[in-house]
């Protein structure tokens, strides 16, 4: 038998888990600060829910199976279908807008490359039931706040804003018909990652002529909303939307984190409006987070039509970036006290000592067997404990506790009962 | 399409998730107080790891499937095999003893009855590498502490201690041969839940005569360790162990939570020593938690032999008990501020206000569109916010913020910039 985890999946030893928790705490605290509420749904969903129309890549990557009664189930590759499902299931009872977040583990069977596992945790932030741009502003603000709390600033990352609606306007301005627009989006979304000739071939396969392909690709050289408006012959509702979003982000004090980028398209077909992706400044890594507006998903699944904005933020890329920038969180254990004892006779006294401290909400590691002082103090130092208490026969006889401050090196003795009130730094 | 979750699985709407988090916090805080470190492993493991020898019920309840390359995988039904795997994988590098905890979601395909879902979350506490009884004491102390922090005392629940080793001694004292002992354990473990004639039949099927069955069942009328010693003709290493455990729990101040109970056997075959289960005092619910010593699991999987003590504590029964006792945690949202605005013109000012407060780590719900004062304050009151700030054209013009304390009903106005320093209760 092999003892590695299944291929593409991760074990989290305590030091890994502390890093994961530090990230989850950053996500959770930012979400709560922005007034989002946490929800969750099963990691196993019906295959039917997850396999949407559209033939997207994601559908081929789903881990699916039959349960013992023949139900087709699958491990979720993303959280949005589950969110849509649970909103529709209580659509009449929920007070809109919803501002919800979750930290689901998601699974995709895909080839293993750097930053790609077969599972990851993904912070999902969604606002359901609001068509105004403040929904985008709140989602982006929370995501940027989480990255700030991890020590990153606009010197380290930027959020790039695109608009499916603007791209559609531009596409129409080229005289092309709307029916192939979604296919074009999926090709353009991939073009940074694939060779130009492959992009060309994919568009040829969609039935475009060389001249049309030239036109489509020329759109990607547009740099600003002003460029867009020049191409379209003036401002449109959609260019005004992007400008308004930029202005609102400025009111949030986050203007320097945001830039318009026509190449931001997103690979999922359910997006309908503004979309966004955050990248490290040096573009060394894949997107840190991404999302956008998806106003048709709920109605396409059979629910009422509700405007939605969502964001997905995985745990893998941000941890790579933090490591690369030397901003990894401290992963050492935190302990207030280590308590040890010299012989088995002091065991009850050591238990009493640990109990008194734990009743005061201190984190206490109690040695599980008697040991020599030297061994105990070595281990106490390694454990990161602030204080060490080592109990021998004399201490037990006198009900006295010797406390060593491992940071200052100072030591003092106290009667056991004084532990109930003594102040520790 | 149906919008319910897959059968036997749960959605967690925000109010459900807050209750889940309150329980997880109680578990996590108790574990940290006792010096345990958190770890995690994939919810998907290889089927080979999970299907152990023994033909136990659990094996028939595993959700298993093949991935796209034909690997046999499965959703874990319990955490202990994963724990054993990751310990063995780093056996040479880890400093023993390990005191580890985790809160995995576990899956079993089983018939749906009260308190039985097809998934649950299960707090796992394990000590690996310590043969002394302090391992049991620490695991039990942490579990009891978690229940205390949820408002429960020995008036509400008790931990019942059994011993596989004592049962084996008693079994041998009846003149029965050891080869069927494990099968007897599995039958006796179930006997409270099934009719006597079924128990009788199961033992008959194992090849016992009526007289032998009579003897085996008579063991279940033993009430105390003194009774055990009378039957065995004196104290044994194993009866002394249980008495020592009771004494150490007394030193922890937890004596009144613990009682010896010969009928506590546990259904899993890997237990080797003392086992335990906690029940509500009225025995209205299934076990709140259970566990015990399993000294042979790692070696049986191919690792070094290491003594282990573990405990599993599911989220379903304890929540039922808390609800039954009226001790359910408050599940309402907590918010410091609700911020609203009268017209779209005040949107940037409202964003600035929310940003200042969030920068001070307050939890702020910002309305996503303009609304009338009455509607805003109604919603602010429902949201549980402590303070409400409603901004109209006058406030925006003067850069003044009106703050209403929704608990006291008091209102005051402050210049926007004063929000940076104002003290809020």
JSON list of N, CA, C and O in Angstrom, two decimals, chain A residues 3 7 11-13 18 20-21 33-34 37-38 40 60 62 68 71 85-86 138 244 252 347 351 358 361 364, chain B residues 3 7 11-13 18 20-21 33-34 37-38 40 60 65 68 71 85-86 138 244 252 347 351 358 361-362 364:
[
{"chain": "A", "resi": 3, "resn": "UNK", "atom": "N", "xyz": [1.32, 5.35, 0.79]},
{"chain": "A", "resi": 3, "resn": "UNK", "atom": "CA", "xyz": [0.80, 6.21, 1.84]},
{"chain": "A", "resi": 3, "resn": "UNK", "atom": "C", "xyz": [0.69, 7.67, 1.42]},
{"chain": "A", "resi": 3, "resn": "UNK", "atom": "O", "xyz": [0.37, 8.54, 2.22]},
{"chain": "A", "resi": 7, "resn": "UNK", "atom": "N", "xyz": [-3.67, 11.01, -6.13]},
{"chain": "A", "resi": 7, "resn": "UNK", "atom": "CA", "xyz": [-2.98, 11.93, -7.03]},
{"chain": "A", "resi": 7, "resn": "UNK", "atom": "C", "xyz": [-3.73, 13.26, -7.19]},
{"chain": "A", "resi": 7, "resn": "UNK", "atom": "O", "xyz": [-4.93, 13.27, -7.46]},
{"chain": "A", "resi": 11, "resn": "UNK", "atom": "N", "xyz": [-2.59, 16.41, 1.55]},
{"chain": "A", "resi": 11, "resn": "UNK", "atom": "CA", "xyz": [-2.67, 16.27, 3.00]},
{"chain": "A", "resi": 11, "resn": "UNK", "atom": "C", "xyz": [-2.30, 17.61, 3.62]},
{"chain": "A", "resi": 11, "resn": "UNK", "atom": "O", "xyz": [-1.52, 18.37, 3.05]},
{"chain": "A", "resi": 12, "resn": "UNK", "atom": "N", "xyz": [-2.86, 17.88, 4.77]},
{"chain": "A", "resi": 12, "resn": "UNK", "atom": "CA", "xyz": [-2.50, 19.09, 5.51]},
{"chain": "A", "resi": 12, "resn": "UNK", "atom": "C", "xyz": [-1.99, 18.69, 6.88]},
{"chain": "A", "resi": 12, "resn": "UNK", "atom": "O", "xyz": [-2.77, 18.40, 7.79]},
{"chain": "A", "resi": 13, "resn": "UNK", "atom": "N", "xyz": [-0.66, 18.63, 6.99]},
{"chain": "A", "resi": 13, "resn": "UNK", "atom": "CA", "xyz": [-0.05, 18.42, 8.30]},
{"chain": "A", "resi": 13, "resn": "UNK", "atom": "C", "xyz": [-0.24, 19.70, 9.11]},
{"chain": "A", "resi": 13, "resn": "UNK", "atom": "O", "xyz": [-0.60, 20.75, 8.55]},
{"chain": "A", "resi": 18, "resn": "UNK", "atom": "N", "xyz": [-2.16, 25.26, 9.59]},
{"chain": "A", "resi": 18, "resn": "UNK", "atom": "CA", "xyz": [-2.11, 26.62, 10.18]},
{"chain": "A", "resi": 18, "resn": "UNK", "atom": "C", "xyz": [-2.05, 27.66, 9.07]},
{"chain": "A", "resi": 18, "resn": "UNK", "atom": "O", "xyz": [-2.69, 28.70, 9.17]},
{"chain": "A", "resi": 20, "resn": "UNK", "atom": "N", "xyz": [-3.28, 27.24, 6.02]},
{"chain": "A", "resi": 20, "resn": "UNK", "atom": "CA", "xyz": [-4.60, 27.23, 5.41]},
{"chain": "A", "resi": 20, "resn": "UNK", "atom": "C", "xyz": [-5.57, 28.03, 6.29]},
{"chain": "A", "resi": 20, "resn": "UNK", "atom": "O", "xyz": [-6.34, 28.85, 5.77]},
{"chain": "A", "resi": 21, "resn": "UNK", "atom": "N", "xyz": [-5.53, 27.82, 7.58]},
{"chain": "A", "resi": 21, "resn": "UNK", "atom": "CA", "xyz": [-6.43, 28.56, 8.48]},
{"chain": "A", "resi": 21, "resn": "UNK", "atom": "C", "xyz": [-6.16, 30.05, 8.44]},
{"chain": "A", "resi": 21, "resn": "UNK", "atom": "O", "xyz": [-7.10, 30.85, 8.53]},
{"chain": "A", "resi": 33, "resn": "UNK", "atom": "N", "xyz": [-16.57, 41.59, 7.39]},
{"chain": "A", "resi": 33, "resn": "UNK", "atom": "CA", "xyz": [-16.41, 43.04, 7.42]},
{"chain": "A", "resi": 33, "resn": "UNK", "atom": "C", "xyz": [-17.29, 43.71, 6.38]},
{"chain": "A", "resi": 33, "resn": "UNK", "atom": "O", "xyz": [-17.77, 44.83, 6.57]},
{"chain": "A", "resi": 34, "resn": "UNK", "atom": "N", "xyz": [-17.50, 43.03, 5.27]},
{"chain": "A", "resi": 34, "resn": "UNK", "atom": "CA", "xyz": [-18.34, 43.57, 4.19]},
{"chain": "A", "resi": 34, "resn": "UNK", "atom": "C", "xyz": [-19.80, 43.11, 4.31]},
{"chain": "A", "resi": 34, "resn": "UNK", "atom": "O", "xyz": [-20.58, 43.32, 3.39]},
{"chain": "A", "resi": 37, "resn": "UNK", "atom": "N", "xyz": [-22.73, 36.89, 4.60]},
{"chain": "A", "resi": 37, "resn": "UNK", "atom": "CA", "xyz": [-23.06, 35.79, 5.50]},
{"chain": "A", "resi": 37, "resn": "UNK", "atom": "C", "xyz": [-22.56, 34.47, 4.91]},
{"chain": "A", "resi": 37, "resn": "UNK", "atom": "O", "xyz": [-22.66, 34.25, 3.70]},
{"chain": "A", "resi": 38, "resn": "UNK", "atom": "N", "xyz": [-22.08, 33.58, 5.77]},
{"chain": "A", "resi": 38, "resn": "UNK", "atom": "CA", "xyz": [-21.52, 32.32, 5.30]},
{"chain": "A", "resi": 38, "resn": "UNK", "atom": "C", "xyz": [-22.61, 31.27, 5.08]},
{"chain": "A", "resi": 38, "resn": "UNK", "atom": "O", "xyz": [-23.58, 31.20, 5.84]},
{"chain": "A", "resi": 40, "resn": "UNK", "atom": "N", "xyz": [-23.14, 27.01, 3.14]},
{"chain": "A", "resi": 40, "resn": "UNK", "atom": "CA", "xyz": [-22.42, 25.87, 2.59]},
{"chain": "A", "resi": 40, "resn": "UNK", "atom": "C", "xyz": [-23.43, 24.93, 1.92]},
{"chain": "A", "resi": 40, "resn": "UNK", "atom": "O", "xyz": [-24.64, 25.03, 2.16]},
{"chain": "A", "resi": 60, "resn": "UNK", "atom": "N", "xyz": [-15.98, 18.25, -18.65]},
{"chain": "A", "resi": 60, "resn": "UNK", "atom": "CA", "xyz": [-15.17, 17.04, -18.88]},
{"chain": "A", "resi": 60, "resn": "UNK", "atom": "C", "xyz": [-14.28, 16.70, -17.71]},
{"chain": "A", "resi": 60, "resn": "UNK", "atom": "O", "xyz": [-13.61, 15.68, -17.71]},
{"chain": "A", "resi": 62, "resn": "UNK", "atom": "N", "xyz": [-15.30, 16.65, -14.44]},
{"chain": "A", "resi": 62, "resn": "UNK", "atom": "CA", "xyz": [-16.06, 16.37, -13.23]},
{"chain": "A", "resi": 62, "resn": "UNK", "atom": "C", "xyz": [-15.84, 14.93, -12.77]},
{"chain": "A", "resi": 62, "resn": "UNK", "atom": "O", "xyz": [-15.91, 14.00, -13.56]},
{"chain": "A", "resi": 68, "resn": "UNK", "atom": "N", "xyz": [-25.29, 3.83, -4.39]},
{"chain": "A", "resi": 68, "resn": "UNK", "atom": "CA", "xyz": [-25.73, 2.43, -4.35]},
{"chain": "A", "resi": 68, "resn": "UNK", "atom": "C", "xyz": [-27.15, 2.22, -4.87]},
{"chain": "A", "resi": 68, "resn": "UNK", "atom": "O", "xyz": [-27.57, 1.11, -5.14]},
{"chain": "A", "resi": 71, "resn": "UNK", "atom": "N", "xyz": [-28.27, 6.64, -8.23]},
{"chain": "A", "resi": 71, "resn": "UNK", "atom": "CA", "xyz": [-28.29, 8.09, -8.44]},
{"chain": "A", "resi": 71, "resn": "UNK", "atom": "C", "xyz": [-26.96, 8.57, -9.03]},
{"chain": "A", "resi": 71, "resn": "UNK", "atom": "O", "xyz": [-25.91, 8.19, -8.54]},
{"chain": "A", "resi": 85, "resn": "UNK", "atom": "N", "xyz": [-28.76, 26.58, -6.89]},
{"chain": "A", "resi": 85, "resn": "UNK", "atom": "CA", "xyz": [-29.74, 25.58, -6.44]},
{"chain": "A", "resi": 85, "resn": "UNK", "atom": "C", "xyz": [-30.36, 25.96, -5.10]},
{"chain": "A", "resi": 85, "resn": "UNK", "atom": "O", "xyz": [-31.59, 25.97, -4.94]},
{"chain": "A", "resi": 86, "resn": "UNK", "atom": "N", "xyz": [-29.54, 26.31, -4.11]},
{"chain": "A", "resi": 86, "resn": "UNK", "atom": "CA", "xyz": [-30.11, 26.55, -2.79]},
{"chain": "A", "resi": 86, "resn": "UNK", "atom": "C", "xyz": [-30.86, 27.88, -2.74]},
{"chain": "A", "resi": 86, "resn": "UNK", "atom": "O", "xyz": [-31.79, 28.03, -1.96]},
{"chain": "A", "resi": 138, "resn": "UNK", "atom": "N", "xyz": [-18.80, 45.91, -3.90]},
{"chain": "A", "resi": 138, "resn": "UNK", "atom": "CA", "xyz": [-18.68, 45.24, -2.61]},
{"chain": "A", "resi": 138, "resn": "UNK", "atom": "C", "xyz": [-17.91, 43.93, -2.72]},
{"chain": "A", "resi": 138, "resn": "UNK", "atom": "O", "xyz": [-17.10, 43.59, -1.86]},
{"chain": "A", "resi": 244, "resn": "UNK", "atom": "N", "xyz": [-18.26, 53.97, -14.43]},
{"chain": "A", "resi": 244, "resn": "UNK", "atom": "CA", "xyz": [-18.90, 54.17, -13.13]},
{"chain": "A", "resi": 244, "resn": "UNK", "atom": "C", "xyz": [-18.29, 53.24, -12.09]},
{"chain": "A", "resi": 244, "resn": "UNK", "atom": "O", "xyz": [-18.05, 53.64, -10.94]},
{"chain": "A", "resi": 252, "resn": "UNK", "atom": "N", "xyz": [-14.08, 54.01, -2.80]},
{"chain": "A", "resi": 252, "resn": "UNK", "atom": "CA", "xyz": [-13.67, 53.01, -1.80]},
{"chain": "A", "resi": 252, "resn": "UNK", "atom": "C", "xyz": [-12.21, 53.12, -1.42]},
{"chain": "A", "resi": 252, "resn": "UNK", "atom": "O", "xyz": [-11.73, 52.34, -0.61]},
{"chain": "A", "resi": 347, "resn": "UNK", "atom": "N", "xyz": [1.90, 13.06, 38.44]},
{"chain": "A", "resi": 347, "resn": "UNK", "atom": "CA", "xyz": [0.92, 13.12, 37.37]},
{"chain": "A", "resi": 347, "resn": "UNK", "atom": "C", "xyz": [-0.38, 13.82, 37.79]},
{"chain": "A", "resi": 347, "resn": "UNK", "atom": "O", "xyz": [-0.83, 14.74, 37.10]},
{"chain": "A", "resi": 351, "resn": "UNK", "atom": "N", "xyz": [-1.86, 17.29, 36.24]},
{"chain": "A", "resi": 351, "resn": "UNK", "atom": "CA", "xyz": [-3.21, 17.39, 35.66]},
{"chain": "A", "resi": 351, "resn": "UNK", "atom": "C", "xyz": [-3.96, 18.56, 36.30]},
{"chain": "A", "resi": 351, "resn": "UNK", "atom": "O", "xyz": [-4.61, 19.37, 35.61]},
{"chain": "A", "resi": 358, "resn": "UNK", "atom": "N", "xyz": [-6.26, 25.73, 31.88]},
{"chain": "A", "resi": 358, "resn": "UNK", "atom": "CA", "xyz": [-7.23, 25.57, 30.79]},
{"chain": "A", "resi": 358, "resn": "UNK", "atom": "C", "xyz": [-8.57, 26.19, 31.17]},
{"chain": "A", "resi": 358, "resn": "UNK", "atom": "O", "xyz": [-9.27, 26.73, 30.31]},
{"chain": "A", "resi": 361, "resn": "UNK", "atom": "N", "xyz": [-8.82, 29.46, 29.99]},
{"chain": "A", "resi": 361, "resn": "UNK", "atom": "CA", "xyz": [-8.77, 29.58, 28.53]},
{"chain": "A", "resi": 361, "resn": "UNK", "atom": "C", "xyz": [-7.36, 29.66, 27.96]},
{"chain": "A", "resi": 361, "resn": "UNK", "atom": "O", "xyz": [-7.18, 30.05, 26.80]},
{"chain": "A", "resi": 364, "resn": "UNK", "atom": "N", "xyz": [-2.73, 24.85, 26.70]},
{"chain": "A", "resi": 364, "resn": "UNK", "atom": "CA", "xyz": [-1.76, 24.15, 27.55]},
{"chain": "A", "resi": 364, "resn": "UNK", "atom": "C", "xyz": [-1.43, 22.79, 26.96]},
{"chain": "A", "resi": 364, "resn": "UNK", "atom": "O", "xyz": [-2.32, 21.99, 26.70]},
{"chain": "B", "resi": 3, "resn": "UNK", "atom": "N", "xyz": [-34.53, 20.94, -6.62]},
{"chain": "B", "resi": 3, "resn": "UNK", "atom": "CA", "xyz": [-33.58, 21.87, -6.03]},
{"chain": "B", "resi": 3, "resn": "UNK", "atom": "C", "xyz": [-33.19, 21.49, -4.60]},
{"chain": "B", "resi": 3, "resn": "UNK", "atom": "O", "xyz": [-32.49, 22.23, -3.94]},
{"chain": "B", "resi": 7, "resn": "UNK", "atom": "N", "xyz": [-30.04, 13.24, -1.59]},
{"chain": "B", "resi": 7, "resn": "UNK", "atom": "CA", "xyz": [-30.66, 12.59, -0.45]},
{"chain": "B", "resi": 7, "resn": "UNK", "atom": "C", "xyz": [-29.65, 12.30, 0.66]},
{"chain": "B", "resi": 7, "resn": "UNK", "atom": "O", "xyz": [-28.59, 11.75, 0.43]},
{"chain": "B", "resi": 11, "resn": "UNK", "atom": "N", "xyz": [-27.88, 21.17, 3.05]},
{"chain": "B", "resi": 11, "resn": "UNK", "atom": "CA", "xyz": [-27.50, 22.54, 2.74]},
{"chain": "B", "resi": 11, "resn": "UNK", "atom": "C", "xyz": [-27.36, 23.29, 4.06]},
{"chain": "B", "resi": 11, "resn": "UNK", "atom": "O", "xyz": [-28.06, 22.99, 5.03]},
{"chain": "B", "resi": 12, "resn": "UNK", "atom": "N", "xyz": [-26.49, 24.28, 4.07]},
{"chain": "B", "resi": 12, "resn": "UNK", "atom": "CA", "xyz": [-26.34, 25.13, 5.24]},
{"chain": "B", "resi": 12, "resn": "UNK", "atom": "C", "xyz": [-26.62, 26.57, 4.84]},
{"chain": "B", "resi": 12, "resn": "UNK", "atom": "O", "xyz": [-25.73, 27.23, 4.27]},
{"chain": "B", "resi": 13, "resn": "UNK", "atom": "N", "xyz": [-27.84, 27.01, 5.07]},
{"chain": "B", "resi": 13, "resn": "UNK", "atom": "CA", "xyz": [-28.16, 28.43, 4.88]},
{"chain": "B", "resi": 13, "resn": "UNK", "atom": "C", "xyz": [-27.46, 29.21, 6.00]},
{"chain": "B", "resi": 13, "resn": "UNK", "atom": "O", "xyz": [-27.01, 28.62, 6.98]},
{"chain": "B", "resi": 18, "resn": "UNK", "atom": "N", "xyz": [-24.14, 29.44, 10.86]},
{"chain": "B", "resi": 18, "resn": "UNK", "atom": "CA", "xyz": [-23.71, 30.07, 12.12]},
{"chain": "B", "resi": 18, "resn": "UNK", "atom": "C", "xyz": [-23.75, 29.07, 13.25]},
{"chain": "B", "resi": 18, "resn": "UNK", "atom": "O", "xyz": [-22.85, 29.04, 14.10]},
{"chain": "B", "resi": 20, "resn": "UNK", "atom": "N", "xyz": [-23.43, 25.81, 12.88]},
{"chain": "B", "resi": 20, "resn": "UNK", "atom": "CA", "xyz": [-22.32, 24.88, 12.63]},
{"chain": "B", "resi": 20, "resn": "UNK", "atom": "C", "xyz": [-21.01, 25.49, 13.09]},
{"chain": "B", "resi": 20, "resn": "UNK", "atom": "O", "xyz": [-20.20, 24.83, 13.76]},
{"chain": "B", "resi": 21, "resn": "UNK", "atom": "N", "xyz": [-20.80, 26.75, 12.76]},
{"chain": "B", "resi": 21, "resn": "UNK", "atom": "CA", "xyz": [-19.55, 27.41, 13.16]},
{"chain": "B", "resi": 21, "resn": "UNK", "atom": "C", "xyz": [-19.44, 27.51, 14.68]},
{"chain": "B", "resi": 21, "resn": "UNK", "atom": "O", "xyz": [-18.34, 27.41, 15.23]},
{"chain": "B", "resi": 33, "resn": "UNK", "atom": "N", "xyz": [-6.97, 24.37, 23.50]},
{"chain": "B", "resi": 33, "resn": "UNK", "atom": "CA", "xyz": [-6.75, 24.51, 24.94]},
{"chain": "B", "resi": 33, "resn": "UNK", "atom": "C", "xyz": [-6.00, 23.31, 25.48]},
{"chain": "B", "resi": 33, "resn": "UNK", "atom": "O", "xyz": [-5.22, 23.42, 26.42]},
{"chain": "B", "resi": 34, "resn": "UNK", "atom": "N", "xyz": [-6.24, 22.14, 24.89]},
{"chain": "B", "resi": 34, "resn": "UNK", "atom": "CA", "xyz": [-5.56, 20.93, 25.33]},
{"chain": "B", "resi": 34, "resn": "UNK", "atom": "C", "xyz": [-4.28, 20.65, 24.53]},
{"chain": "B", "resi": 34, "resn": "UNK", "atom": "O", "xyz": [-3.70, 19.58, 24.63]},
{"chain": "B", "resi": 37, "resn": "UNK", "atom": "N", "xyz": [-3.06, 19.89, 17.79]},
{"chain": "B", "resi": 37, "resn": "UNK", "atom": "CA", "xyz": [-2.82, 20.63, 16.55]},
{"chain": "B", "resi": 37, "resn": "UNK", "atom": "C", "xyz": [-3.76, 20.13, 15.46]},
{"chain": "B", "resi": 37, "resn": "UNK", "atom": "O", "xyz": [-4.02, 18.93, 15.36]},
{"chain": "B", "resi": 38, "resn": "UNK", "atom": "N", "xyz": [-4.24, 21.05, 14.62]},
{"chain": "B", "resi": 38, "resn": "UNK", "atom": "CA", "xyz": [-5.20, 20.67, 13.58]},
{"chain": "B", "resi": 38, "resn": "UNK", "atom": "C", "xyz": [-4.48, 20.13, 12.34]},
{"chain": "B", "resi": 38, "resn": "UNK", "atom": "O", "xyz": [-3.42, 20.62, 11.96]},
{"chain": "B", "resi": 40, "resn": "UNK", "atom": "N", "xyz": [-5.53, 17.96, 8.30]},
{"chain": "B", "resi": 40, "resn": "UNK", "atom": "CA", "xyz": [-6.63, 17.56, 7.42]},
{"chain": "B", "resi": 40, "resn": "UNK", "atom": "C", "xyz": [-6.07, 16.62, 6.35]},
{"chain": "B", "resi": 40, "resn": "UNK", "atom": "O", "xyz": [-4.86, 16.56, 6.13]},
{"chain": "B", "resi": 60, "resn": "UNK", "atom": "N", "xyz": [-19.60, -1.66, 3.80]},
{"chain": "B", "resi": 60, "resn": "UNK", "atom": "CA", "xyz": [-20.72, -1.74, 2.85]},
{"chain": "B", "resi": 60, "resn": "UNK", "atom": "C", "xyz": [-21.36, -0.38, 2.61]},
{"chain": "B", "resi": 60, "resn": "UNK", "atom": "O", "xyz": [-22.26, -0.26, 1.78]},
{"chain": "B", "resi": 65, "resn": "UNK", "atom": "N", "xyz": [-15.95, 4.95, -6.20]},
{"chain": "B", "resi": 65, "resn": "UNK", "atom": "CA", "xyz": [-16.06, 5.21, -7.64]},
{"chain": "B", "resi": 65, "resn": "UNK", "atom": "C", "xyz": [-14.69, 5.13, -8.29]},
{"chain": "B", "resi": 65, "resn": "UNK", "atom": "O", "xyz": [-13.67, 5.05, -7.59]},
{"chain": "B", "resi": 68, "resn": "UNK", "atom": "N", "xyz": [-11.17, 9.11, -13.82]},
{"chain": "B", "resi": 68, "resn": "UNK", "atom": "CA", "xyz": [-11.10, 8.97, -15.27]},
{"chain": "B", "resi": 68, "resn": "UNK", "atom": "C", "xyz": [-9.94, 8.10, -15.75]},
{"chain": "B", "resi": 68, "resn": "UNK", "atom": "O", "xyz": [-9.90, 7.67, -16.89]},
{"chain": "B", "resi": 71, "resn": "UNK", "atom": "N", "xyz": [-8.57, 4.76, -11.40]},
{"chain": "B", "resi": 71, "resn": "UNK", "atom": "CA", "xyz": [-8.23, 4.61, -9.98]},
{"chain": "B", "resi": 71, "resn": "UNK", "atom": "C", "xyz": [-9.48, 4.42, -9.14]},
{"chain": "B", "resi": 71, "resn": "UNK", "atom": "O", "xyz": [-10.44, 5.15, -9.29]},
{"chain": "B", "resi": 85, "resn": "UNK", "atom": "N", "xyz": [-2.73, 6.83, 7.60]},
{"chain": "B", "resi": 85, "resn": "UNK", "atom": "CA", "xyz": [-1.95, 6.96, 6.37]},
{"chain": "B", "resi": 85, "resn": "UNK", "atom": "C", "xyz": [-0.95, 8.11, 6.45]},
{"chain": "B", "resi": 85, "resn": "UNK", "atom": "O", "xyz": [0.24, 7.95, 6.14]},
{"chain": "B", "resi": 86, "resn": "UNK", "atom": "N", "xyz": [-1.42, 9.29, 6.89]},
{"chain": "B", "resi": 86, "resn": "UNK", "atom": "CA", "xyz": [-0.50, 10.44, 6.84]},
{"chain": "B", "resi": 86, "resn": "UNK", "atom": "C", "xyz": [0.56, 10.35, 7.94]},
{"chain": "B", "resi": 86, "resn": "UNK", "atom": "O", "xyz": [1.65, 10.89, 7.79]},
{"chain": "B", "resi": 138, "resn": "UNK", "atom": "N", "xyz": [-6.45, 13.09, 28.33]},
{"chain": "B", "resi": 138, "resn": "UNK", "atom": "CA", "xyz": [-6.41, 14.33, 27.57]},
{"chain": "B", "resi": 138, "resn": "UNK", "atom": "C", "xyz": [-7.50, 14.36, 26.50]},
{"chain": "B", "resi": 138, "resn": "UNK", "atom": "O", "xyz": [-8.15, 15.38, 26.26]},
{"chain": "B", "resi": 244, "resn": "UNK", "atom": "N", "xyz": [-7.37, 3.38, 37.35]},
{"chain": "B", "resi": 244, "resn": "UNK", "atom": "CA", "xyz": [-6.40, 4.48, 37.24]},
{"chain": "B", "resi": 244, "resn": "UNK", "atom": "C", "xyz": [-6.97, 5.60, 36.38]},
{"chain": "B", "resi": 244, "resn": "UNK", "atom": "O", "xyz": [-6.82, 6.78, 36.70]},
{"chain": "B", "resi": 252, "resn": "UNK", "atom": "N", "xyz": [-8.54, 15.70, 37.14]},
{"chain": "B", "resi": 252, "resn": "UNK", "atom": "CA", "xyz": [-8.95, 16.72, 36.16]},
{"chain": "B", "resi": 252, "resn": "UNK", "atom": "C", "xyz": [-10.21, 17.45, 36.59]},
{"chain": "B", "resi": 252, "resn": "UNK", "atom": "O", "xyz": [-10.68, 18.33, 35.87]},
{"chain": "B", "resi": 347, "resn": "UNK", "atom": "N", "xyz": [-24.26, 57.83, -3.06]},
{"chain": "B", "resi": 347, "resn": "UNK", "atom": "CA", "xyz": [-23.57, 56.54, -3.11]},
{"chain": "B", "resi": 347, "resn": "UNK", "atom": "C", "xyz": [-22.08, 56.64, -2.77]},
{"chain": "B", "resi": 347, "resn": "UNK", "atom": "O", "xyz": [-21.59, 55.90, -1.90]},
{"chain": "B", "resi": 351, "resn": "UNK", "atom": "N", "xyz": [-20.17, 54.92, 0.40]},
{"chain": "B", "resi": 351, "resn": "UNK", "atom": "CA", "xyz": [-19.02, 54.02, 0.25]},
{"chain": "B", "resi": 351, "resn": "UNK", "atom": "C", "xyz": [-17.86, 54.48, 1.13]},
{"chain": "B", "resi": 351, "resn": "UNK", "atom": "O", "xyz": [-17.23, 53.68, 1.83]},
{"chain": "B", "resi": 358, "resn": "UNK", "atom": "N", "xyz": [-14.93, 49.96, 7.97]},
{"chain": "B", "resi": 358, "resn": "UNK", "atom": "CA", "xyz": [-14.31, 48.65, 7.71]},
{"chain": "B", "resi": 358, "resn": "UNK", "atom": "C", "xyz": [-12.81, 48.70, 7.96]},
{"chain": "B", "resi": 358, "resn": "UNK", "atom": "O", "xyz": [-12.22, 47.71, 8.42]},
{"chain": "B", "resi": 361, "resn": "UNK", "atom": "N", "xyz": [-12.00, 47.63, 11.17]},
{"chain": "B", "resi": 361, "resn": "UNK", "atom": "CA", "xyz": [-12.38, 46.24, 11.45]},
{"chain": "B", "resi": 361, "resn": "UNK", "atom": "C", "xyz": [-13.81, 46.06, 11.92]},
{"chain": "B", "resi": 361, "resn": "UNK", "atom": "O", "xyz": [-14.15, 45.00, 12.48]},
{"chain": "B", "resi": 362, "resn": "UNK", "atom": "N", "xyz": [-14.65, 47.06, 11.72]},
{"chain": "B", "resi": 362, "resn": "UNK", "atom": "CA", "xyz": [-16.07, 46.85, 12.02]},
{"chain": "B", "resi": 362, "resn": "UNK", "atom": "C", "xyz": [-16.71, 46.04, 10.89]},
{"chain": "B", "resi": 362, "resn": "UNK", "atom": "O", "xyz": [-16.30, 46.12, 9.74]},
{"chain": "B", "resi": 364, "resn": "UNK", "atom": "N", "xyz": [-19.68, 45.81, 8.51]},
{"chain": "B", "resi": 364, "resn": "UNK", "atom": "CA", "xyz": [-20.56, 46.84, 7.98]},
{"chain": "B", "resi": 364, "resn": "UNK", "atom": "C", "xyz": [-21.36, 46.29, 6.80]},
{"chain": "B", "resi": 364, "resn": "UNK", "atom": "O", "xyz": [-20.79, 45.79, 5.83]}
]
